[in-house]
Amino acid sequence: MSEFLYERLHHNLRLLKLTTLESILDNHLEIAIKEGRSFIEILDYLVDQEIQSKEARSQALRMRIACFPFEKHIDDFDFKYQPSIDKAVIKDIASLRFVRNAENVVFLGPPGVGKTHLAIGLGIEAIKAGFKVYFANASSLVEKLEMADNENKLDEKLRNLSKFHLLIIDEMGYLPFNDYGAHCFFQLVSRRYEKAATIFTSNKSFGEWGHIFKDHVIASAILDRILHHCVTVNIKGDSYRLKERRRQGVVQIASPGVIQPEPQNGKVLSRPGEISLP
């Protein structure tokens, strides 16, 4: 290979932004020639390495955009500590059919039982599968929607949020929304309805969502859209945060109240033998 061809090859690889291929080209060619590999084998390896590198960078970018408050994985979840959850159900949800079908998942339960852990774990699985994901605290999200509306940019904000294949809205019900915020939230849910998937976590039963929005009519309208295509997982049990301290006898706190499954047009999944995913 002439010096001119060698330099042109590296220059063209840089122009095409095949940075990984360029960085490993020389060393791999030397090894491949010594081992007597065919041209197809060499090309296949180099292209595969470039693809893997690009996917790793793309996944890292999607993770940053998702804005997870911390990193949690489904495999790290302690199902033995929360026996009310059917592990097979979570595994089925983790197949991500609900994302592909633009459906919803709602995790209900008292504080500390792992709702956010499961939601983030599913979000990370979605990112690994190539989906765009965004995580937001419910109250902070509504504040941003209100601010956008005040600046006459609500439609733009809703369009941006609709671009995410999966939106995770955490801690529904910890703080109530005002009438203005409830209106903005309704528009968000309506915009994503049957177009993109959403995960909600809440410490309130559906019957209490009227108090979240301070309006039972708008709460009913929001729930109607959320639950039309939805899997609801009720989690019962003690808080993970107090698990170790309880074992050591440091604290003595009564078990939190249980959120009962309610009849609704979604599926309630929390124990073996209940309805499976479509």
mmCIF file with all atom_site columns, C-alpha atoms in Angstrom, residues 18-112:
data_model
loop_
_atom_site.group_PDB
_atom_site.id
_atom_site.type_symbol
_atom_site.label_atom_id
_atom_site.label_alt_id
_atom_site.label_comp_id
_atom_site.label_asym_id
_atom_site.label_entity_id
_atom_site.label_seq_id
_atom_site.pdbx_PDB_ins_code
_atom_site.Cartn_x
_atom_site.Cartn_y
_atom_site.Cartn_z
_atom_site.occupancy
_atom_site.B_iso_or_equiv
_atom_site.pdbx_formal_charge
_atom_site.auth_seq_id
_atom_site.auth_comp_id
_atom_site.auth_asym_id
_atom_site.auth_atom_id
_atom_site.pdbx_PDB_model_num
ATOM 1  C CA . LEU A 1 18  ? -15.721 5.872   11.467 1.00 0.00 ? 18  LEU A CA 1
ATOM 2  C CA . THR A 1 19  ? -13.496 6.735   14.403 1.00 0.00 ? 19  THR A CA 1
ATOM 3  C CA . THR A 1 20  ? -13.350 3.280   15.998 1.00 0.00 ? 20  THR A CA 1
ATOM 4  C CA . LEU A 1 21  ? -12.548 1.578   12.704 1.00 0.00 ? 21  LEU A CA 1
ATOM 5  C CA . GLU A 1 22  ? -9.780  4.073   12.021 1.00 0.00 ? 22  GLU A CA 1
ATOM 6  C CA . SER A 1 23  ? -8.280  3.671   15.495 1.00 0.00 ? 23  SER A CA 1
ATOM 7  C CA . ILE A 1 24  ? -8.029  -0.133  15.292 1.00 0.00 ? 24  ILE A CA 1
ATOM 8  C CA . LEU A 1 25  ? -7.349  -0.493  11.554 1.00 0.00 ? 25  LEU A CA 1
ATOM 9  C CA . ASP A 1 26  ? -3.532  -0.689  11.594 1.00 0.00 ? 26  ASP A CA 1
ATOM 10 C CA . ASN A 1 27  ? -3.181  -3.101  14.512 1.00 0.00 ? 27  ASN A CA 1
ATOM 11 C CA . HIS A 1 28  ? -5.940  -5.381  13.312 1.00 0.00 ? 28  HIS A CA 1
ATOM 12 C CA . LEU A 1 29  ? -4.607  -5.515  9.754  1.00 0.00 ? 29  LEU A CA 1
ATOM 13 C CA . GLU A 1 30  ? -1.211  -6.626  11.046 1.00 0.00 ? 30  GLU A CA 1
ATOM 14 C CA . ILE A 1 31  ? -2.765  -9.346  13.217 1.00 0.00 ? 31  ILE A CA 1
ATOM 15 C CA . ALA A 1 32  ? -5.161  -10.462 10.480 1.00 0.00 ? 32  ALA A CA 1
ATOM 16 C CA . ILE A 1 33  ? -2.368  -10.767 7.893  1.00 0.00 ? 33  ILE A CA 1
ATOM 17 C CA . LYS A 1 34  ? -0.236  -12.846 10.286 1.00 0.00 ? 34  LYS A CA 1
ATOM 18 C CA . GLU A 1 35  ? -3.188  -15.154 10.994 1.00 0.00 ? 35  GLU A CA 1
ATOM 19 C CA . GLY A 1 36  ? -4.062  -15.440 7.325  1.00 0.00 ? 36  GLY A CA 1
ATOM 20 C CA . ARG A 1 37  ? -7.604  -14.076 7.630  1.00 0.00 ? 37  ARG A CA 1
ATOM 21 C CA . SER A 1 38  ? -9.621  -13.417 4.508  1.00 0.00 ? 38  SER A CA 1
ATOM 22 C CA . PHE A 1 39  ? -10.597 -9.962  3.300  1.00 0.00 ? 39  PHE A CA 1
ATOM 23 C CA . ILE A 1 40  ? -14.248 -10.644 4.244  1.00 0.00 ? 40  ILE A CA 1
ATOM 24 C CA . GLU A 1 41  ? -13.267 -11.673 7.790  1.00 0.00 ? 41  GLU A CA 1
ATOM 25 C CA . ILE A 1 42  ? -11.186 -8.531  8.238  1.00 0.00 ? 42  ILE A CA 1
ATOM 26 C CA . LEU A 1 43  ? -13.913 -6.242  6.895  1.00 0.00 ? 43  LEU A CA 1
ATOM 27 C CA . ASP A 1 44  ? -16.623 -7.962  8.941  1.00 0.00 ? 44  ASP A CA 1
ATOM 28 C CA . TYR A 1 45  ? -14.641 -7.554  12.178 1.00 0.00 ? 45  TYR A CA 1
ATOM 29 C CA . LEU A 1 46  ? -13.823 -3.893  11.561 1.00 0.00 ? 46  LEU A CA 1
ATOM 30 C CA . VAL A 1 47  ? -17.418 -2.974  10.659 1.00 0.00 ? 47  VAL A CA 1
ATOM 31 C CA . ASP A 1 48  ? -18.778 -4.911  13.652 1.00 0.00 ? 48  ASP A CA 1
ATOM 32 C CA . GLN A 1 49  ? -16.443 -3.062  16.016 1.00 0.00 ? 49  GLN A CA 1
ATOM 33 C CA . GLU A 1 50  ? -17.545 0.281   14.579 1.00 0.00 ? 50  GLU A CA 1
ATOM 34 C CA . ILE A 1 51  ? -21.224 -0.620  15.007 1.00 0.00 ? 51  ILE A CA 1
ATOM 35 C CA . GLN A 1 52  ? -20.703 -1.750  18.597 1.00 0.00 ? 52  GLN A CA 1
ATOM 36 C CA . SER A 1 53  ? -18.842 1.450   19.395 1.00 0.00 ? 53  SER A CA 1
ATOM 37 C CA . LYS A 1 54  ? -21.553 3.648   17.856 1.00 0.00 ? 54  LYS A CA 1
ATOM 38 C CA . GLU A 1 55  ? -24.306 1.797   19.721 1.00 0.00 ? 55  GLU A CA 1
ATOM 39 C CA . ALA A 1 56  ? -22.425 2.157   23.014 1.00 0.00 ? 56  ALA A CA 1
ATOM 40 C CA . ARG A 1 57  ? -22.079 5.912   22.465 1.00 0.00 ? 57  ARG A CA 1
ATOM 41 C CA . SER A 1 58  ? -25.725 6.193   21.415 1.00 0.00 ? 58  SER A CA 1
ATOM 42 C CA . GLN A 1 59  ? -26.865 4.268   24.483 1.00 0.00 ? 59  GLN A CA 1
ATOM 43 C CA . ALA A 1 60  ? -24.751 6.450   26.764 1.00 0.00 ? 60  ALA A CA 1
ATOM 44 C CA . LEU A 1 61  ? -26.331 9.541   25.200 1.00 0.00 ? 61  LEU A CA 1
ATOM 45 C CA . ARG A 1 62  ? -29.861 8.147   25.675 1.00 0.00 ? 62  ARG A CA 1
ATOM 46 C CA . MET A 1 63  ? -29.014 7.453   29.321 1.00 0.00 ? 63  MET A CA 1
ATOM 47 C CA . ARG A 1 64  ? -27.942 11.077  29.841 1.00 0.00 ? 64  ARG A CA 1
ATOM 48 C CA . ILE A 1 65  ? -31.051 12.399  28.116 1.00 0.00 ? 65  ILE A CA 1
ATOM 49 C CA . ALA A 1 66  ? -33.283 10.147  30.251 1.00 0.00 ? 66  ALA A CA 1
ATOM 50 C CA . CYS A 1 67  ? -32.274 12.092  33.404 1.00 0.00 ? 67  CYS A CA 1
ATOM 51 C CA . PHE A 1 68  ? -32.605 9.139   35.780 1.00 0.00 ? 68  PHE A CA 1
ATOM 52 C CA . PRO A 1 69  ? -31.983 10.273  39.389 1.00 0.00 ? 69  PRO A CA 1
ATOM 53 C CA . PHE A 1 70  ? -30.000 7.064   39.940 1.00 0.00 ? 70  PHE A CA 1
ATOM 54 C CA . GLU A 1 71  ? -29.294 3.827   38.084 1.00 0.00 ? 71  GLU A CA 1
ATOM 55 C CA . LYS A 1 72  ? -31.328 0.773   39.046 1.00 0.00 ? 72  LYS A CA 1
ATOM 56 C CA . HIS A 1 73  ? -31.746 -2.486  37.174 1.00 0.00 ? 73  HIS A CA 1
ATOM 57 C CA . ILE A 1 74  ? -34.527 -5.065  37.129 1.00 0.00 ? 74  ILE A CA 1
ATOM 58 C CA . ASP A 1 75  ? -32.026 -7.813  37.965 1.00 0.00 ? 75  ASP A CA 1
ATOM 59 C CA . ASP A 1 76  ? -31.101 -5.979  41.183 1.00 0.00 ? 76  ASP A CA 1
ATOM 60 C CA . PHE A 1 77  ? -34.671 -5.910  42.496 1.00 0.00 ? 77  PHE A CA 1
ATOM 61 C CA . ASP A 1 78  ? -35.222 -8.014  45.630 1.00 0.00 ? 78  ASP A CA 1
ATOM 62 C CA . PHE A 1 79  ? -38.385 -9.914  44.765 1.00 0.00 ? 79  PHE A CA 1
ATOM 63 C CA . LYS A 1 80  ? -38.028 -12.049 47.905 1.00 0.00 ? 80  LYS A CA 1
ATOM 64 C CA . TYR A 1 81  ? -38.533 -8.955  50.040 1.00 0.00 ? 81  TYR A CA 1
ATOM 65 C CA . GLN A 1 82  ? -41.666 -8.001  48.089 1.00 0.00 ? 82  GLN A CA 1
ATOM 66 C CA . PRO A 1 83  ? -43.488 -11.338 47.585 1.00 0.00 ? 83  PRO A CA 1
ATOM 67 C CA . SER A 1 84  ? -46.676 -9.527  46.511 1.00 0.00 ? 84  SER A CA 1
ATOM 68 C CA . ILE A 1 85  ? -45.016 -8.953  43.135 1.00 0.00 ? 85  ILE A CA 1
ATOM 69 C CA . ASP A 1 86  ? -45.048 -11.776 40.623 1.00 0.00 ? 86  ASP A CA 1
ATOM 70 C CA . LYS A 1 87  ? -41.553 -11.833 39.137 1.00 0.00 ? 87  LYS A CA 1
ATOM 71 C CA . ALA A 1 88  ? -42.926 -13.400 35.956 1.00 0.00 ? 88  ALA A CA 1
ATOM 72 C CA . VAL A 1 89  ? -45.221 -10.401 35.484 1.00 0.00 ? 89  VAL A CA 1
ATOM 73 C CA . ILE A 1 90  ? -42.321 -7.950  35.721 1.00 0.00 ? 90  ILE A CA 1
ATOM 74 C CA . LYS A 1 91  ? -40.285 -10.099 33.345 1.00 0.00 ? 91  LYS A CA 1
ATOM 75 C CA . ASP A 1 92  ? -43.186 -10.046 30.921 1.00 0.00 ? 92  ASP A CA 1
ATOM 76 C CA . ILE A 1 93  ? -43.464 -6.265  31.153 1.00 0.00 ? 93  ILE A CA 1
ATOM 77 C CA . ALA A 1 94  ? -39.687 -6.056  30.634 1.00 0.00 ? 94  ALA A CA 1
ATOM 78 C CA . SER A 1 95  ? -40.202 -7.643  27.218 1.00 0.00 ? 95  SER A CA 1
ATOM 79 C CA . LEU A 1 96  ? -41.186 -4.026  26.328 1.00 0.00 ? 96  LEU A CA 1
ATOM 80 C CA . ARG A 1 97  ? -44.273 -4.957  24.331 1.00 0.00 ? 97  ARG A CA 1
ATOM 81 C CA . PHE A 1 98  ? -46.054 -2.157  26.177 1.00 0.00 ? 98  PHE A CA 1
ATOM 82 C CA . VAL A 1 99  ? -43.577 0.343   24.711 1.00 0.00 ? 99  VAL A CA 1
ATOM 83 C CA . ARG A 1 100 ? -43.974 -1.026  21.190 1.00 0.00 ? 100 ARG A CA 1
ATOM 84 C CA . ASN A 1 101 ? -47.771 -0.981  21.595 1.00 0.00 ? 101 ASN A CA 1
ATOM 85 C CA . ALA A 1 102 ? -47.873 2.531   23.148 1.00 0.00 ? 102 ALA A CA 1
ATOM 86 C CA . GLU A 1 103 ? -49.462 1.196   26.358 1.00 0.00 ? 103 GLU A CA 1
ATOM 87 C CA . ASN A 1 104 ? -49.023 2.219   30.000 1.00 0.00 ? 104 ASN A CA 1
ATOM 88 C CA . VAL A 1 105 ? -47.796 0.697   33.248 1.00 0.00 ? 105 VAL A CA 1
ATOM 89 C CA . VAL A 1 106 ? -48.817 1.954   36.692 1.00 0.00 ? 106 VAL A CA 1
ATOM 90 C CA . PHE A 1 107 ? -47.009 0.954   39.876 1.00 0.00 ? 107 PHE A CA 1
ATOM 91 C CA . LEU A 1 108 ? -49.107 1.546   43.007 1.00 0.00 ? 108 LEU A CA 1
ATOM 92 C CA . GLY A 1 109 ? -47.919 1.134   46.573 1.00 0.00 ? 109 GLY A CA 1
ATOM 93 C CA . PRO A 1 110 ? -46.778 2.865   49.745 1.00 0.00 ? 110 PRO A CA 1
ATOM 94 C CA . PRO A 1 111 ? -43.437 4.714   49.877 1.00 0.00 ? 111 PRO A CA 1
ATOM 95 C CA . GLY A 1 112 ? -40.242 2.705   49.710 1.00 0.00 ? 112 GLY A CA 1
#
